[in-house]
Short mmCIF file of C-alpha atoms in Angstrom, two decimals:
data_model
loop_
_atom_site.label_atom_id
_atom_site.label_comp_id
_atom_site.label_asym_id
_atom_site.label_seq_id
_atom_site.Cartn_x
_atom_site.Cartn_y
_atom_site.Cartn_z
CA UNK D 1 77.89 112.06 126.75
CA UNK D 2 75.72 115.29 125.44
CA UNK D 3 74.98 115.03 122.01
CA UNK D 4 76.13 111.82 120.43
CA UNK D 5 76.09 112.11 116.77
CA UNK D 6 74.26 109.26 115.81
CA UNK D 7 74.78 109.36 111.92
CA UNK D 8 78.20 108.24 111.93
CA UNK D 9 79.32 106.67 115.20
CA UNK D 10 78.94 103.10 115.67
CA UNK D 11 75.91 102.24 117.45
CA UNK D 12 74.75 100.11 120.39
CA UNK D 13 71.37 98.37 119.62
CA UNK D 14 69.25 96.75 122.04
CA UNK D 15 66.85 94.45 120.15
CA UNK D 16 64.01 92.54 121.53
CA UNK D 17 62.05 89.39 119.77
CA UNK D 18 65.58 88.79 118.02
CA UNK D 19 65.69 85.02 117.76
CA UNK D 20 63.12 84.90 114.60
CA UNK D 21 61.55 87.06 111.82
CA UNK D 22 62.08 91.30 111.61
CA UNK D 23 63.61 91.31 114.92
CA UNK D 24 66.70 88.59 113.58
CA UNK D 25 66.74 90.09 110.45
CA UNK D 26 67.58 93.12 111.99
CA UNK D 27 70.16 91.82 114.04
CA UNK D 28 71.77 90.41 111.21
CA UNK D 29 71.37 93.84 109.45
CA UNK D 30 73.08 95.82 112.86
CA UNK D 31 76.02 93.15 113.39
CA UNK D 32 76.53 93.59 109.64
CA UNK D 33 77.11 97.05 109.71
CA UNK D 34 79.75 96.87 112.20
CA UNK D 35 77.36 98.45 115.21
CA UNK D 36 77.11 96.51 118.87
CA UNK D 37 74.06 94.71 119.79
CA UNK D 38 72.55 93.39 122.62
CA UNK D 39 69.95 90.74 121.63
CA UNK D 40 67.08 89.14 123.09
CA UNK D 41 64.44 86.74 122.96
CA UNK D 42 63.08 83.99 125.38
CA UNK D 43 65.21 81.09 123.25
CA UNK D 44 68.87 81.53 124.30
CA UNK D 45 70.12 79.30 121.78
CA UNK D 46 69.23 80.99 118.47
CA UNK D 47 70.07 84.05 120.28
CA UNK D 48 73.73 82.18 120.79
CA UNK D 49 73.79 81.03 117.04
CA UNK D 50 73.11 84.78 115.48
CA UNK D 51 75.74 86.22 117.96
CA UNK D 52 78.36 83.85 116.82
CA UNK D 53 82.01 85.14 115.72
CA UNK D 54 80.90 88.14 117.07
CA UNK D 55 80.94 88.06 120.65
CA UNK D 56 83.20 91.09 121.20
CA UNK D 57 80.07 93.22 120.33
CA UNK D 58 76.93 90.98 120.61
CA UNK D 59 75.55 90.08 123.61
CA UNK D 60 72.65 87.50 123.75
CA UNK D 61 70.65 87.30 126.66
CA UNK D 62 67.69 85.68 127.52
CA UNK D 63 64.35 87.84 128.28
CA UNK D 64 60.79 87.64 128.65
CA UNK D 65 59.38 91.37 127.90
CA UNK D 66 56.27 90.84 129.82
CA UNK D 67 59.09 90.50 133.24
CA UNK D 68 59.33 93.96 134.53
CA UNK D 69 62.81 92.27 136.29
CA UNK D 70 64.05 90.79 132.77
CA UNK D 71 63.82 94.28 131.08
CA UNK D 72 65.03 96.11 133.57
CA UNK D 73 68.03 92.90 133.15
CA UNK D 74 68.21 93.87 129.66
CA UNK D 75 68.89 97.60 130.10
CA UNK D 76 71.70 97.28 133.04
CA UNK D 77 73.02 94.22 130.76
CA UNK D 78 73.31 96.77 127.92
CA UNK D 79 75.05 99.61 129.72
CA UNK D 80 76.83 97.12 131.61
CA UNK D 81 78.68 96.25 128.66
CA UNK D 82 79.07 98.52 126.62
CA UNK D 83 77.95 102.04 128.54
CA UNK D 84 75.36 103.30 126.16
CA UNK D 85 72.16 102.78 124.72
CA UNK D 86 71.66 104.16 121.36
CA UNK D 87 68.92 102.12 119.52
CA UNK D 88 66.16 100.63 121.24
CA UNK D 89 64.16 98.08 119.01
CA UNK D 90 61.04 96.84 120.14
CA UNK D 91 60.45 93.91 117.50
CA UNK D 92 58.80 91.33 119.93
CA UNK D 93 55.25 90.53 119.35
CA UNK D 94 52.36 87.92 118.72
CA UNK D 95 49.60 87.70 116.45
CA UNK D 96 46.06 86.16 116.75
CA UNK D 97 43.34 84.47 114.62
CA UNK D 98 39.91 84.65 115.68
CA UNK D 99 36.79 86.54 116.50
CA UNK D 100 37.12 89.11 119.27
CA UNK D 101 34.27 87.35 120.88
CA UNK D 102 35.76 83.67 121.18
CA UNK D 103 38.74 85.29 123.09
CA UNK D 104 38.79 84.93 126.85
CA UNK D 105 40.03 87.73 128.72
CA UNK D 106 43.44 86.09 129.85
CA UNK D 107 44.09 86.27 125.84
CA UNK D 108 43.18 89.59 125.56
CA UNK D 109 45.42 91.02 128.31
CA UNK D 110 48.10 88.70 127.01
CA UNK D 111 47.73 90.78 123.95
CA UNK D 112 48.05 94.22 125.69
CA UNK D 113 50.49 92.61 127.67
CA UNK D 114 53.16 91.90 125.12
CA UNK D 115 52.35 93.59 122.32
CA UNK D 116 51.35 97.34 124.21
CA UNK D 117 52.83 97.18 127.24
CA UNK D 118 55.94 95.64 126.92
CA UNK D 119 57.10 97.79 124.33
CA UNK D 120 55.78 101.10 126.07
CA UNK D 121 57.79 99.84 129.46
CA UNK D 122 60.95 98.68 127.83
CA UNK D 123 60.74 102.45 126.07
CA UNK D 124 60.41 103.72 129.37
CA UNK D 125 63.17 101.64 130.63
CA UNK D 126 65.91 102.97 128.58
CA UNK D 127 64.39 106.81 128.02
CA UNK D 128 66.66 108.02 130.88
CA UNK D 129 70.00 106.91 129.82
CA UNK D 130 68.82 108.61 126.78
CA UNK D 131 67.88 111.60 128.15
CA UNK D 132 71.07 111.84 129.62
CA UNK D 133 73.32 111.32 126.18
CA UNK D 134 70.92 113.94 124.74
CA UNK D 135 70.21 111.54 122.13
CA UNK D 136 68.65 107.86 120.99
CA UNK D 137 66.38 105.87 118.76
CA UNK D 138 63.37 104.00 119.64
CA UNK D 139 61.85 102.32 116.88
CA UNK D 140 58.80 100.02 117.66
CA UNK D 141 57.62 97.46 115.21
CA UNK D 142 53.83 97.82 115.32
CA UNK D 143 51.76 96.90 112.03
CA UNK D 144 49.29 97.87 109.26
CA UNK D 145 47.08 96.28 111.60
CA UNK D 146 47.67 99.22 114.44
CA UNK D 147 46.00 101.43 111.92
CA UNK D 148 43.56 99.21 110.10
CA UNK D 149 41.66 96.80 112.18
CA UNK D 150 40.96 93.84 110.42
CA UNK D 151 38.56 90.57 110.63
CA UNK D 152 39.81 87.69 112.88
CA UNK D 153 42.72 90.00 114.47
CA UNK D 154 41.07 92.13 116.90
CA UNK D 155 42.60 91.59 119.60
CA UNK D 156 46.10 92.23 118.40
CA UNK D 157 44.54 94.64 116.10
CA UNK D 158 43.80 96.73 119.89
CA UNK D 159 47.01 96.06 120.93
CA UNK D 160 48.89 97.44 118.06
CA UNK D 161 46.60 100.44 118.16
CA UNK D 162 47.25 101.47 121.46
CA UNK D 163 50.99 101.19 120.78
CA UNK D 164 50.62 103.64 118.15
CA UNK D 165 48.85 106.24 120.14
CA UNK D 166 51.27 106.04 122.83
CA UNK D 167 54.39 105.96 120.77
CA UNK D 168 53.21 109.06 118.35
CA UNK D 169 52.65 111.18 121.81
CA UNK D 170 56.16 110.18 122.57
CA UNK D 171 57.70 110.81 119.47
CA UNK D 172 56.16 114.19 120.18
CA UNK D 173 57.77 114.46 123.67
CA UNK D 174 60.90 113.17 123.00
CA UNK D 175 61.87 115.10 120.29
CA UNK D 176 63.18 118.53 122.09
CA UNK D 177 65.35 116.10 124.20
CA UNK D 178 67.17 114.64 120.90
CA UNK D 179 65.28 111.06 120.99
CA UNK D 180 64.06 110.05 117.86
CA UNK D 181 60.92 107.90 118.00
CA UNK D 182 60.05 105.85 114.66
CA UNK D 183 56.72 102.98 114.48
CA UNK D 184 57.09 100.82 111.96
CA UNK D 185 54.30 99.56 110.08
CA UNK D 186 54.62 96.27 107.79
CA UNK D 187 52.94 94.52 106.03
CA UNK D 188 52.40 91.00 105.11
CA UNK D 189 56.70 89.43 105.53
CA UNK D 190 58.39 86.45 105.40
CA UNK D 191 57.97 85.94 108.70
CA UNK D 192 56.60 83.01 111.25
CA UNK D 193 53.37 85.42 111.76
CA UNK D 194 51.41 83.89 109.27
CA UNK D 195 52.11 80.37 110.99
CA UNK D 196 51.30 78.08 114.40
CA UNK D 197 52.67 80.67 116.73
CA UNK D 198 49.65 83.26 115.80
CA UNK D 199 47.26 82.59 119.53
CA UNK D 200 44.14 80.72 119.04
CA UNK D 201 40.83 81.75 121.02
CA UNK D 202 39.84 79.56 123.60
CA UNK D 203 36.43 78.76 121.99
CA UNK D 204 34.81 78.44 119.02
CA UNK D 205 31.45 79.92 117.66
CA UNK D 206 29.86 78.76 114.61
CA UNK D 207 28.22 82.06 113.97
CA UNK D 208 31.86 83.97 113.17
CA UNK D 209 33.19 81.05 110.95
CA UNK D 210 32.02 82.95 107.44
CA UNK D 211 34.60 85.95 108.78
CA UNK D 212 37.35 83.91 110.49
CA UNK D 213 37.57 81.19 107.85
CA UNK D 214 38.48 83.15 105.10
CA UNK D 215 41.57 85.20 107.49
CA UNK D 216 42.65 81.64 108.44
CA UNK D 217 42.70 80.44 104.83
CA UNK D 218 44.56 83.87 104.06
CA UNK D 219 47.62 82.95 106.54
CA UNK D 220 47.65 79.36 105.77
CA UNK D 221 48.25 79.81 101.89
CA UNK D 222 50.42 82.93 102.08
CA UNK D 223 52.97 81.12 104.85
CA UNK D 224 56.31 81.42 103.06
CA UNK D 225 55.21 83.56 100.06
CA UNK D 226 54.52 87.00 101.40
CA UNK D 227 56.10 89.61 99.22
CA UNK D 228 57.73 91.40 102.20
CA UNK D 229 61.34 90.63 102.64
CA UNK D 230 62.52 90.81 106.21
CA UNK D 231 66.06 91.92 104.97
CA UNK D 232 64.92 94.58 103.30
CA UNK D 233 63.04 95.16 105.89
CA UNK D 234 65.82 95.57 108.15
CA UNK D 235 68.18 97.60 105.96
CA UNK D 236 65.13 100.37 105.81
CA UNK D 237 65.03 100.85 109.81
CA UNK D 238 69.33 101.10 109.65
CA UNK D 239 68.56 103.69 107.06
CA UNK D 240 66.19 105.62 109.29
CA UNK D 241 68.10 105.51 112.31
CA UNK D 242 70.98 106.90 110.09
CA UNK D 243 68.73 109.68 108.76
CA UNK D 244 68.73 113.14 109.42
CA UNK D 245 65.20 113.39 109.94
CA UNK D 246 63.39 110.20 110.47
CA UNK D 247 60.20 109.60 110.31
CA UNK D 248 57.84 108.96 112.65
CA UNK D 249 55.49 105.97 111.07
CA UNK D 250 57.83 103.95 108.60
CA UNK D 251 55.25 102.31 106.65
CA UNK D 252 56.75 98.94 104.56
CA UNK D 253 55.49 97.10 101.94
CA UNK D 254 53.11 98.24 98.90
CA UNK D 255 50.57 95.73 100.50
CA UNK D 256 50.62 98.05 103.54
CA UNK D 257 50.52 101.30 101.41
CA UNK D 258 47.67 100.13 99.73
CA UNK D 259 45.25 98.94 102.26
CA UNK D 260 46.11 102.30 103.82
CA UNK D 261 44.95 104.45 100.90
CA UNK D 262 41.74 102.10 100.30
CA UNK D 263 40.88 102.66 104.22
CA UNK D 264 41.73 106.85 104.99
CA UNK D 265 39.45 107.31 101.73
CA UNK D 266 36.41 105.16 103.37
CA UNK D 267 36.89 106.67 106.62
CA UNK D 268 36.68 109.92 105.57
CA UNK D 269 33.44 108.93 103.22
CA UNK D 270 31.95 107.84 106.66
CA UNK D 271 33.05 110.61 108.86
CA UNK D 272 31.82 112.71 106.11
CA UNK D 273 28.62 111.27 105.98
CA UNK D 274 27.52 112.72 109.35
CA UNK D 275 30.10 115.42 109.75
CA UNK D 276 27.07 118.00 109.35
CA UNK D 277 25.20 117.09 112.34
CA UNK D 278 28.52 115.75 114.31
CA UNK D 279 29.41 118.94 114.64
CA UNK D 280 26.08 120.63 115.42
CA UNK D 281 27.19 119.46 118.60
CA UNK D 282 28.36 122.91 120.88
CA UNK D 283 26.38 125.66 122.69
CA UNK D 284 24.89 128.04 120.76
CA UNK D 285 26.80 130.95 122.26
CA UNK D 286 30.25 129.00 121.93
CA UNK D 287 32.81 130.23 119.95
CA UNK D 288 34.65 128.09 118.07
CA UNK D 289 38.16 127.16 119.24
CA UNK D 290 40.58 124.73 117.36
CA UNK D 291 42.16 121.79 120.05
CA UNK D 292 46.26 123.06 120.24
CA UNK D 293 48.26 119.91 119.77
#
């Protein structure tokens, strides 16, 4: 199974958070194209309806990331079936609105729970079956809010960050072994984020209601009119995975894009602002030595 081209060949997908939003879009987009897809979510019904007339290459299965025993499920289910894993697709996820202080801790390890570790362990999961083709695809949907930490969203702000850390050291890893790695990055979608599901802290304090009110507000009146269209969404991550050299952030949306540029140009005005005596920081013998990445 060494060196599987994956341009051309029809590919096996194994999707997570597939029953709503990017991660059914997606599915849609893959059973489309003609590839093979195992999908999953925790409701086994819309899993049923998306698979439908296509159950010679779509398998739906039932699966709760944050079970070690239901990934581990997913990835036997996968090669069980049909004997390779080409395209991982960690779309599963939660959002949050509220202060980082009116959190409890339970929340904020359900947070890192699904939204870091999950994706990092179901990566982990399938990495040797793609170390043995030679070759794979792990794309992880992360967010503009795993590089831009925003009011109200800490918590899954955190999350997303440490999944980008992790992933971008993998991507780096990975590479010499033929496994592509790809984050993608969205911005504000179509999508049942900006609704009820989003977690709620368990308390409320007056003093953070001028900074949470206002993010609240934001999600309520943008529900259903985000620019961001999950399709298109979709049919960008096909065209990475098809690419010869795919990224490794795929950044979506000109929402996204902007709030980027607006927020690398004030963190370098602040880094800047005490880079002088930041660095005025080593021995005075020392010799100066750049960190090899």
């Amino acid at each position: 199974m060494k060196g599987i081209d994956m341009r051309n060949a029809r590919k096996v997908w194994l999707i997570t958070g597939a029953s709503s939003g990017f991660g059914k879009s997606l599915a849609e987009a893959v059973i489309a194209h003609g590839d093979s897809a195992v999908v999953t979510a925790r409701r086994l019904d819309r899993l049923q309806a998306i698979a439908q007339g296509h159950e010679d290459r779509v398998l739906p299965l039932a699966v709760d990331v944050t079970d070690a025993a239901a990934r581990d499920k997913a990835v036997a289910g996968t090669l069980a079936r049909f004997g390779r894993i080409d395209v991982l697709a960690n779309v599963a996820g939660r959002g949050v609105a509220g202060a980082c202080e009116e959190f409890s801790l339970e929340q904020l390890r359900a947070q890192m729970e699904l939204n870091f570790f999950a994706a990092a362990e179901m990566s982990r999961a399938v990495l040797p079956q793609m170390r043995k083709q030679g070759a794979g695809h792990i794309l992880t949907v992360s967010s503009i809010a795993g590089l831009v930490s925003m009011n109200a969203a800490g918590p899954y702000c955190a999350a997303k960050f440490a999944i980008e850390g992790w992933t971008e050291a993998l991507a780096i890893e990975a590479r010499p072994l033929g496994i592509h790695v790809t984050l993608v990055e969205p911005g504000a979608f179509r999508t049942e984020f900006a609704g009820d599901v989003n977690m709620r802290p368990v308390q409320s304090i007056p003093a953070y209601r001028p900074v949470v009110e206002p993010f609240e507000t934001y999600l309520a009146a943008s529900a259903g009119k985000q620019m961001g269209d999950p399709a298109k969404a979709a049919k960008r991550m096909l065209e990475v995975v098809a690419s010869d050299a795919p990224p490794v952030r795929l950044m979506l949306g000109r929402d996204a894009y902007s709030i980027w540029d607006a927020t690398i140009a004030k963190r370098i005005e602040d880094l800047n602002s005490w880079r002088a005596r930041g660095e005025d920081t080593a021995f005075d013998d020392a010799v100066f030595e750049a960190i090899k990445l």
